[in-house]
Amino acid sequence: MGPNMTSITRVLTRIDEINRQLYPNFSSQQANPAKSKFVDVLNDVEKISRRKSDISGKTSYSELKDVIDDCAEKYNIDPELIRAMIQVESGWSTDAVSNKGAQGLMQLMPRTSAMLGVDDPFDPVQNIEGGVRYISDLTDKYRGDIEKALAAYNAGPARVDSGNIPEVSKRYVRNIMSIYRRLREAG
C-alpha cells in the first residue's frame, strides 16, 4: 500500500491558493514552463516576496496610533492590547508573511481576512481593523477571557474549544500578556 496522496494533494492545493492570493499575477508555469519541481516554485515565490518587501516595510505605533485608537474604541478593545499583538505578530512590519501564510501587521490568515472583509491584508488600516474586530469577537466568545481569546486568535477557536492548545500558542499568549502588562504600567 502506497502513501496517502490525498493529504499531499490538499497541501499542494492550499499552497497554490495562497500563492494565487498573495501573488495574483504570478504563475510558476508562466515564469518558466520547464520548472515543475516544487522547490523551484518555492524559490520563485521567495524571490517575489523579497521584491515586495522592498516596496513595503516597517511602520510604528506613532504612525498608526489614530487607527489603533479608533479601532480600540469601535470594538471595545484596549489599545495597549492591540499594540502588544502587533509587536508580537509582525514586529510592526506591514508586509509580514508567516510560514503558515498569515499576513500583515496583525497576521491575518487569508480565510480570516476574507471572513472579515479585509480586501488587502497588507494595508495597515484594513489589517488592524480586521484583526481588532476578530480579537473582539473572540473576546466576546470567551466571555472576556483575553488569554483564551488570544489563544484562539493564534491557534484557532476549534483548538481552544477542544482544550488542545499547542505549546507555541501558550507561549504566544504569555508574550503578548507580558508586553500588554508593561504597556499598561507605562501608560
Phi, psi and omega in degrees: 000129182276180180292156178282105184279347181299315180295318179296317179298318179298317180296315180296321177297317180296320178298317177299319179299314181297315179300318180295324179288318182285322187226074186300334181267001183262134172219121182298329180288325177290321183297318179199099184302337181286339181281119177226355179281141181303318181299320179296318179297316179299320178299317178297317180297319179298319178298316179296319180299319178297318179298317181297323181292340175290334182277314184265193176170203183278153174228190181217167178301317183298326179289334186246008184306314182296318179296314180298314180298318179297314180293322179300315180291315182300320185251009176057049177236136180300127180300332178291328176293319179298315178302314181297319180297314181297319179302313182286317185294311190226354185061030178071024178265115183293335183254019181296138174225123180281168178293348177260357176102002177291145191231146170081188185304315183258013173051063178275134174288149182307318180293322178294318177304313180299316180299326183270357180078023178274109181282323182232096183293349178268355173279117185305320182294311180297318183295314180295316178303312180295314181297319180290320177299318181294314180293328176295314178300318180291323178296320176296314181303320182261026172050047176087358179282096184299320182295319176294320179298318178295319178298320179291324177299321183275314187258344184103142181300327182298319179293319179294316180298326180278350182081010183256065181275121180296153180301322180298326178287324176296319177295319177303312180298314180300317180298312180296315182296325178295313178295317180302314180297318179297318179296320179293320179294322181284336188304000000 
